[in-house]
mmCIF file of N, CA, C and O in Angstrom:
data_model
loop_
_atom_site.group_PDB
_atom_site.id
_atom_site.type_symbol
_atom_site.label_atom_id
_atom_site.label_comp_id
_atom_site.label_asym_id
_atom_site.label_seq_id
_atom_site.Cartn_x
_atom_site.Cartn_y
_atom_site.Cartn_z
ATOM 1 N N MET A 1 -3.265 12.387 5.163
ATOM 2 C CA MET A 1 -2.003 11.458 5.206
ATOM 3 C C MET A 1 -3.442 10.076 5.078
ATOM 4 O O MET A 1 -4.478 10.541 6.297
ATOM 5 N N ASP A 2 -4.122 9.206 4.243
ATOM 6 C CA ASP A 2 -4.941 8.145 4.547
ATOM 7 C C ASP A 2 -3.902 7.397 5.687
ATOM 8 O O ASP A 2 -2.580 7.412 5.693
ATOM 9 N N ASN A 3 -5.414 6.669 6.410
ATOM 10 C CA ASN A 3 -4.384 5.472 7.303
ATOM 11 C C ASN A 3 -4.281 4.236 6.896
ATOM 12 O O ASN A 3 -5.618 3.345 6.566
ATOM 13 N N LEU A 4 -3.554 3.955 6.606
ATOM 14 C CA LEU A 4 -2.905 2.778 5.613
ATOM 15 C C LEU A 4 -3.221 1.373 6.516
ATOM 16 O O LEU A 4 -2.621 0.580 5.693
ATOM 17 N N PHE A 5 -2.934 1.482 7.945
ATOM 18 C CA PHE A 5 -2.346 0.389 8.836
ATOM 19 C C PHE A 5 -3.243 -0.820 8.481
ATOM 20 O O PHE A 5 -2.905 -1.616 8.259
ATOM 21 N N PRO A 6 -4.781 -0.559 8.674
ATOM 22 C CA PRO A 6 -5.823 -1.008 8.344
ATOM 23 C C PRO A 6 -5.687 -2.245 6.430
ATOM 24 O O PRO A 6 -5.806 -3.536 6.925
ATOM 25 N N GLU A 7 -5.283 -1.298 6.416
ATOM 26 C CA GLU A 7 -5.528 -2.073 4.574
ATOM 27 C C GLU A 7 -4.036 -2.933 4.538
ATOM 28 O O GLU A 7 -3.699 -4.033 4.536
ATOM 29 N N ARG A 8 -3.160 -2.012 5.204
ATOM 30 C CA ARG A 8 -1.328 -3.196 5.063
ATOM 31 C C ARG A 8 -1.365 -4.144 5.589
ATOM 32 O O ARG A 8 -1.177 -5.571 5.509
ATOM 33 N N PHE A 9 -2.100 -3.967 7.121
ATOM 34 C CA PHE A 9 -2.603 -4.957 8.685
ATOM 35 C C PHE A 9 -3.002 -6.502 7.524
ATOM 36 O O PHE A 9 -2.955 -7.636 7.540
ATOM 37 N N THR A 10 -4.794 -5.795 7.014
ATOM 38 C CA THR A 10 -4.919 -7.303 5.998
ATOM 39 C C THR A 10 -3.939 -7.154 4.947
ATOM 40 O O THR A 10 -4.280 -9.127 5.067
ATOM 41 N N GLU A 11 -3.238 -7.352 4.766
ATOM 42 C CA GLU A 11 -2.605 -7.494 3.316
ATOM 43 C C GLU A 11 -1.791 -8.948 4.099
ATOM 44 O O GLU A 11 -1.686 -9.988 3.421
ATOM 45 N N LEU A 12 -0.981 -8.712 4.756
ATOM 46 C CA LEU A 12 -0.442 -9.474 5.531
ATOM 47 C C LEU A 12 -1.295 -10.707 6.372
ATOM 48 O O LEU A 12 -0.385 -11.500 6.360
ATOM 49 N N LEU A 13 -2.364 -9.770 6.868
ATOM 50 C CA LEU A 13 -3.240 -11.392 7.812
ATOM 51 C C LEU A 13 -3.502 -12.438 5.835
ATOM 52 O O LEU A 13 -3.091 -13.135 6.304
ATOM 53 N N ASN A 14 -3.805 -11.872 4.864
ATOM 54 C CA ASN A 14 -4.428 -12.203 4.211
ATOM 55 C C ASN A 14 -2.843 -13.133 3.124
ATOM 56 O O ASN A 14 -3.230 -14.396 2.548
ATOM 57 N N GLU A 15 -1.539 -12.885 3.341
ATOM 58 C CA GLU A 15 -0.406 -13.510 2.864
ATOM 59 C C GLU A 15 -0.036 -14.226 3.864
ATOM 60 O O GLU A 15 0.245 -15.439 3.424
ATOM 61 N N SER A 16 -0.559 -14.391 5.211
ATOM 62 C CA SER A 16 -0.047 -14.955 5.945
ATOM 63 C C SER A 16 -0.901 -16.612 6.318
ATOM 64 O O SER A 16 -1.387 -17.162 5.895
ATOM 65 N N ASP A 17 0.068 -17.867 6.415
ATOM 66 C CA ASP A 17 -0.909 -19.017 6.848
ATOM 67 C C ASP A 17 -1.383 -19.152 7.955
ATOM 68 O O ASP A 17 -1.734 -20.139 8.531
ATOM 69 N N MET A 18 -1.616 -17.922 9.096
ATOM 70 C CA MET A 18 -1.856 -17.612 10.160
ATOM 71 C C MET A 18 -3.687 -17.341 10.385
ATOM 72 O O MET A 18 -3.686 -16.402 9.764
ATOM 73 N N ASN A 19 -4.203 -18.162 11.074
ATOM 74 C CA ASN A 19 -5.884 -17.465 11.236
ATOM 75 C C ASN A 19 -5.308 -15.911 12.280
ATOM 76 O O ASN A 19 -4.709 -15.764 13.267
ATOM 77 N N TYR A 20 -6.921 -15.555 12.795
ATOM 78 C CA TYR A 20 -6.534 -14.450 13.432
ATOM 79 C C TYR A 20 -6.811 -15.136 14.783
ATOM 80 O O TYR A 20 -5.852 -14.542 15.341
ATOM 81 N N ASP A 21 -6.442 -16.355 15.342
ATOM 82 C CA ASP A 21 -6.381 -17.191 16.616
ATOM 83 C C ASP A 21 -5.050 -16.832 16.279
ATOM 84 O O ASP A 21 -4.616 -15.978 17.880
ATOM 85 N N GLU A 22 -5.146 -17.393 15.662
ATOM 86 C CA GLU A 22 -3.691 -17.578 15.879
ATOM 87 C C GLU A 22 -2.327 -16.185 15.770
ATOM 88 O O GLU A 22 -1.444 -16.066 16.865
ATOM 89 N N VAL A 23 -2.861 -15.293 14.888
ATOM 90 C CA VAL A 23 -2.273 -13.812 14.955
ATOM 91 C C VAL A 23 -2.473 -13.191 16.961
ATOM 92 O O VAL A 23 -1.919 -12.836 17.000
ATOM 93 N N ALA A 24 -3.925 -13.217 16.400
ATOM 94 C CA ALA A 24 -3.781 -12.644 18.780
ATOM 95 C C ALA A 24 -3.221 -13.611 19.752
ATOM 96 O O ALA A 24 -2.477 -12.685 20.575
ATOM 97 N N GLU A 25 -2.573 -14.784 19.230
ATOM 98 C CA GLU A 25 -2.229 -15.092 20.364
ATOM 99 C C GLU A 25 -0.544 -14.917 20.206
ATOM 100 O O GLU A 25 0.141 -14.467 21.373
ATOM 101 N N LYS A 26 -0.407 -15.146 19.414
ATOM 102 C CA LYS A 26 1.657 -14.503 19.559
ATOM 103 C C LYS A 26 2.028 -12.855 19.707
ATOM 104 O O LYS A 26 2.591 -12.892 20.183
ATOM 105 N N LEU A 27 0.248 -12.170 19.312
ATOM 106 C CA LEU A 27 0.847 -10.969 19.442
ATOM 107 C C LEU A 27 0.289 -10.786 20.946
ATOM 108 O O LEU A 27 0.305 -9.405 21.998
ATOM 109 N N GLY A 28 -0.632 -11.891 22.051
ATOM 110 C CA GLY A 28 -1.118 -11.000 23.702
ATOM 111 C C GLY A 28 -1.836 -10.840 23.470
ATOM 112 O O GLY A 28 -2.320 -9.999 24.713
ATOM 113 N N PHE A 29 -2.811 -11.040 22.372
ATOM 114 C CA PHE A 29 -4.508 -10.299 22.299
ATOM 115 C C PHE A 29 -5.369 -11.607 23.408
ATOM 116 O O PHE A 29 -4.937 -12.290 22.846
ATOM 117 N N LYS A 30 -5.937 -11.235 23.795
ATOM 118 C CA LYS A 30 -6.953 -11.838 24.370
ATOM 119 C C LYS A 30 -8.110 -12.866 23.161
ATOM 120 O O LYS A 30 -8.161 -13.705 23.835
ATOM 121 N N SER A 31 -8.196 -12.418 22.214
ATOM 122 C CA SER A 31 -9.765 -12.945 21.845
ATOM 123 C C SER A 31 -9.309 -11.976 19.841
ATOM 124 O O SER A 31 -7.785 -11.122 19.670
ATOM 125 N N LYS A 32 -9.053 -12.546 19.064
ATOM 126 C CA LYS A 32 -9.412 -13.060 17.362
ATOM 127 C C LYS A 32 -9.956 -11.376 17.158
ATOM 128 O O LYS A 32 -9.638 -10.381 16.589
ATOM 129 N N GLY A 33 -10.894 -10.748 18.223
ATOM 130 C CA GLY A 33 -11.532 -9.577 17.780
ATOM 131 C C GLY A 33 -10.761 -8.623 17.776
ATOM 132 O O GLY A 33 -11.073 -7.434 16.737
ATOM 133 N N THR A 34 -10.008 -8.328 18.332
ATOM 134 C CA THR A 34 -9.151 -7.036 18.327
ATOM 135 C C THR A 34 -8.413 -7.482 17.271
ATOM 136 O O THR A 34 -7.777 -6.248 16.463
ATOM 137 N N ILE A 35 -7.529 -8.267 16.511
ATOM 138 C CA ILE A 35 -7.483 -8.386 15.314
ATOM 139 C C ILE A 35 -8.211 -8.139 14.545
ATOM 140 O O ILE A 35 -7.801 -7.202 12.599
ATOM 141 N N SER A 36 -9.634 -8.712 14.568
ATOM 142 C CA SER A 36 -10.046 -8.226 13.272
ATOM 143 C C SER A 36 -10.744 -6.372 13.147
ATOM 144 O O SER A 36 -11.287 -6.038 12.059
ATOM 145 N N LYS A 37 -10.904 -5.671 14.551
ATOM 146 C CA LYS A 37 -10.788 -4.536 14.367
ATOM 147 C C LYS A 37 -9.943 -3.721 14.128
ATOM 148 O O LYS A 37 -9.978 -2.431 13.372
ATOM 149 N N TYR A 38 -8.670 -3.672 13.861
ATOM 150 C CA TYR A 38 -7.646 -3.570 13.481
ATOM 151 C C TYR A 38 -7.658 -3.810 11.947
ATOM 152 O O TYR A 38 -7.323 -2.923 10.829
ATOM 153 N N ALA A 39 -8.038 -4.814 11.520
ATOM 154 C CA ALA A 39 -7.925 -4.824 9.450
ATOM 155 C C ALA A 39 -9.229 -4.232 9.442
ATOM 156 O O ALA A 39 -9.064 -3.948 8.650
ATOM 157 N N ASN A 40 -10.491 -4.579 10.038
ATOM 158 C CA ASN A 40 -11.150 -3.440 9.845
ATOM 159 C C ASN A 40 -12.008 -1.813 9.932
ATOM 160 O O ASN A 40 -12.340 -1.019 9.396
ATOM 161 N N GLY A 41 -10.297 -1.389 10.237
ATOM 162 C CA GLY A 41 -9.926 -0.013 10.710
ATOM 163 C C GLY A 41 -10.737 0.299 11.658
ATOM 164 O O GLY A 41 -11.358 1.743 11.940
ATOM 165 N N LYS A 42 -11.783 -0.335 12.687
ATOM 166 C CA LYS A 42 -12.916 0.092 13.924
ATOM 167 C C LYS A 42 -12.174 0.655 14.688
ATOM 168 O O LYS A 42 -12.591 1.234 15.879
ATOM 169 N N ASN A 43 -10.951 0.097 14.812
ATOM 170 C CA ASN A 43 -9.805 0.435 16.214
ATOM 171 C C ASN A 43 -8.813 1.323 15.050
ATOM 172 O O ASN A 43 -7.592 1.269 14.987
ATOM 173 N N LYS A 44 -8.986 2.626 15.684
ATOM 174 C CA LYS A 44 -8.724 4.116 15.520
ATOM 175 C C LYS A 44 -7.227 4.060 15.387
ATOM 176 O O LYS A 44 -6.083 4.901 14.725
ATOM 177 N N LYS A 45 -7.471 3.912 17.030
ATOM 178 C CA LYS A 45 -5.899 4.028 17.606
ATOM 179 C C LYS A 45 -5.053 3.144 17.824
ATOM 180 O O LYS A 45 -5.209 2.017 19.050
ATOM 181 N N VAL A 46 -3.956 3.019 16.886
ATOM 182 C CA VAL A 46 -3.098 1.656 17.151
ATOM 183 C C VAL A 46 -1.823 2.198 17.890
ATOM 184 O O VAL A 46 -1.122 3.139 17.717
ATOM 185 N N ASP A 47 -1.087 1.305 19.069
ATOM 186 C CA ASP A 47 -0.296 1.764 20.009
ATOM 187 C C ASP A 47 0.881 1.740 19.236
ATOM 188 O O ASP A 47 1.358 0.359 18.358
ATOM 189 N N ILE A 48 2.284 2.118 19.400
ATOM 190 C CA ILE A 48 3.625 1.961 19.012
ATOM 191 C C ILE A 48 4.362 0.617 19.117
ATOM 192 O O ILE A 48 4.358 0.190 18.397
ATOM 193 N N SER A 49 3.778 0.463 20.617
ATOM 194 C CA SER A 49 4.607 -0.900 20.849
ATOM 195 C C SER A 49 3.194 -1.751 19.550
ATOM 196 O O SER A 49 4.132 -2.909 19.516
ATOM 197 N N THR A 50 2.032 -1.661 19.409
ATOM 198 C CA THR A 50 1.456 -3.251 19.113
ATOM 199 C C THR A 50 1.957 -2.694 17.722
ATOM 200 O O THR A 50 2.288 -3.806 16.731
ATOM 201 N N VAL A 51 1.748 -1.715 16.682
ATOM 202 C CA VAL A 51 2.599 -1.792 15.631
ATOM 203 C C VAL A 51 3.886 -2.255 15.100
ATOM 204 O O VAL A 51 4.717 -3.038 14.329
ATOM 205 N N ILE A 52 4.579 -2.079 16.316
ATOM 206 C CA ILE A 52 6.421 -2.603 15.817
ATOM 207 C C ILE A 52 5.891 -4.498 16.608
ATOM 208 O O ILE A 52 6.887 -5.011 15.418
ATOM 209 N N GLN A 53 5.008 -4.518 17.451
ATOM 210 C CA GLN A 53 4.752 -6.376 17.466
ATOM 211 C C GLN A 53 4.789 -6.547 16.124
ATOM 212 O O GLN A 53 5.257 -7.607 16.185
ATOM 213 N N ILE A 54 3.338 -5.990 15.753
ATOM 214 C CA ILE A 54 2.989 -6.459 14.017
ATOM 215 C C ILE A 54 3.552 -6.621 13.439
ATOM 216 O O ILE A 54 3.970 -7.517 12.442
ATOM 217 N N SER A 55 4.734 -5.608 13.197
ATOM 218 C CA SER A 55 6.474 -5.556 12.016
ATOM 219 C C SER A 55 6.768 -6.937 12.534
ATOM 220 O O SER A 55 7.671 -6.730 11.166
ATOM 221 N N ASN A 56 7.180 -6.756 13.841
ATOM 222 C CA ASN A 56 8.280 -8.231 14.095
ATOM 223 C C ASN A 56 7.899 -9.168 13.578
ATOM 224 O O ASN A 56 8.526 -10.125 13.172
ATOM 225 N N LEU A 57 6.323 -9.663 14.021
ATOM 226 C CA LEU A 57 5.878 -10.654 13.609
ATOM 227 C C LEU A 57 5.452 -10.972 12.396
ATOM 228 O O LEU A 57 6.104 -12.333 11.770
ATOM 229 N N PHE A 58 5.490 -10.259 11.234
ATOM 230 C CA PHE A 58 4.939 -10.314 10.132
ATOM 231 C C PHE A 58 6.420 -10.320 9.222
ATOM 232 O O PHE A 58 6.675 -10.060 8.196
ATOM 233 N N ASN A 59 7.418 -9.158 9.923
ATOM 234 C CA ASN A 59 8.701 -9.051 9.427
ATOM 235 C C ASN A 59 8.991 -8.343 8.768
ATOM 236 O O ASN A 59 9.328 -8.491 7.145
ATOM 237 N N VAL A 60 7.976 -6.738 8.510
ATOM 238 C CA VAL A 60 7.926 -5.515 7.499
ATOM 239 C C VAL A 60 8.295 -4.530 8.054
ATOM 240 O O VAL A 60 8.446 -4.549 9.589
ATOM 241 N N SER A 61 8.932 -3.660 7.951
ATOM 242 C CA SER A 61 8.909 -2.256 8.643
ATOM 243 C C SER A 61 7.413 -1.554 8.820
ATOM 244 O O SER A 61 6.278 -1.984 8.687
ATOM 245 N N PRO A 62 8.083 -1.351 10.274
ATOM 246 C CA PRO A 62 6.272 -0.562 11.006
ATOM 247 C C PRO A 62 6.636 0.710 10.182
ATOM 248 O O PRO A 62 5.389 1.064 10.132
ATOM 249 N N ILE A 63 7.875 1.221 9.751
ATOM 250 C CA ILE A 63 7.094 3.006 9.059
ATOM 251 C C ILE A 63 6.171 2.437 7.631
ATOM 252 O O ILE A 63 5.282 3.385 7.474
ATOM 253 N N TRP A 64 6.578 1.303 7.162
ATOM 254 C CA TRP A 64 5.372 0.730 6.114
ATOM 255 C C TRP A 64 3.977 0.501 6.441
ATOM 256 O O TRP A 64 2.840 1.096 6.018
ATOM 257 N N LEU A 65 3.974 -0.259 7.238
ATOM 258 C CA LEU A 65 2.830 -0.471 8.368
ATOM 259 C C LEU A 65 1.844 0.404 8.270
ATOM 260 O O LEU A 65 0.566 0.343 8.160
ATOM 261 N N ILE A 66 2.650 1.342 8.928
ATOM 262 C CA ILE A 66 1.798 2.626 9.328
ATOM 263 C C ILE A 66 1.510 3.635 7.650
ATOM 264 O O ILE A 66 1.074 4.852 8.385
ATOM 265 N N GLY A 67 2.013 3.687 7.045
ATOM 266 C CA GLY A 67 2.106 4.397 5.899
ATOM 267 C C GLY A 67 2.926 5.177 5.350
ATOM 268 O O GLY A 67 2.654 5.951 4.334
ATOM 269 N N LEU A 68 4.287 5.422 5.883
ATOM 270 C CA LEU A 68 5.087 6.217 5.529
ATOM 271 C C LEU A 68 5.871 5.758 5.162
ATOM 272 O O LEU A 68 6.517 6.944 4.153
ATOM 273 N N THR A 69 5.735 5.102 4.543
ATOM 274 C CA THR A 69 6.779 4.672 2.916
ATOM 275 C C THR A 69 6.105 3.434 2.325
ATOM 276 O O THR A 69 5.102 2.883 3.178
ATOM 277 N N ASP A 70 6.624 3.352 1.248
ATOM 278 C CA ASP A 70 6.174 1.832 0.342
ATOM 279 C C ASP A 70 6.721 0.628 0.039
ATOM 280 O O ASP A 70 6.687 -0.188 -0.800
ATOM 281 N N ASP A 71 8.333 0.934 0.870
ATOM 282 C CA ASP A 71 8.762 0.063 1.301
ATOM 283 C C ASP A 71 8.986 -0.759 2.376
ATOM 284 O O ASP A 71 9.201 -0.195 4.009
ATOM 285 N N ARG A 72 8.714 -1.780 2.068
ATOM 286 C CA ARG A 72 8.374 -3.425 3.058
ATOM 287 C C ARG A 72 9.330 -3.286 4.401
ATOM 288 O O ARG A 72 9.020 -3.556 5.202
ATOM 289 N N ASN A 73 10.633 -2.612 3.680
ATOM 290 C CA ASN A 73 11.692 -3.642 4.553
ATOM 291 C C ASN A 73 12.681 -2.183 5.065
ATOM 292 O O ASN A 73 13.875 -2.124 5.246
ATOM 293 N N TYR A 74 11.821 -0.875 4.874
ATOM 294 C CA TYR A 74 12.216 0.357 5.013
ATOM 295 C C TYR A 74 13.386 0.094 6.463
ATOM 296 O O TYR A 74 12.429 -0.022 7.492
ATOM 297 N N THR A 75 14.293 1.011 6.651
ATOM 298 C CA THR A 75 14.802 0.878 7.967
ATOM 299 C C THR A 75 15.630 1.939 7.574
ATOM 300 O O THR A 75 16.001 2.742 6.807
ATOM 301 N N ILE A 76 15.879 2.569 8.878
ATOM 302 C CA ILE A 76 16.116 3.946 8.808
ATOM 303 C C ILE A 76 17.653 3.713 9.733
ATOM 304 O O ILE A 76 18.156 3.009 10.456
ATOM 305 N N LYS A 77 18.311 4.837 8.695
ATOM 306 C CA LYS A 77 19.627 4.659 8.519
ATOM 307 C C LYS A 77 19.731 5.809 9.166
ATOM 308 O O LYS A 77 20.280 6.774 9.871
#
């Protein structure tokens, strides 16, 4: 399976009206560099807690964010 996280995270960033600094602040990261590394796929391992934080911030399913479904609003029933 391809790692879709960087692509989907970048998609969310591009659709957002927030810049990297704002996103970093909202997620509790020290700098926008972390955001850039996630978006560029340079940080290969993303903690599940970070995936959940990002999905909550952008109101999307964490399952979609990591590439297990194409439904942005997927919920486990």
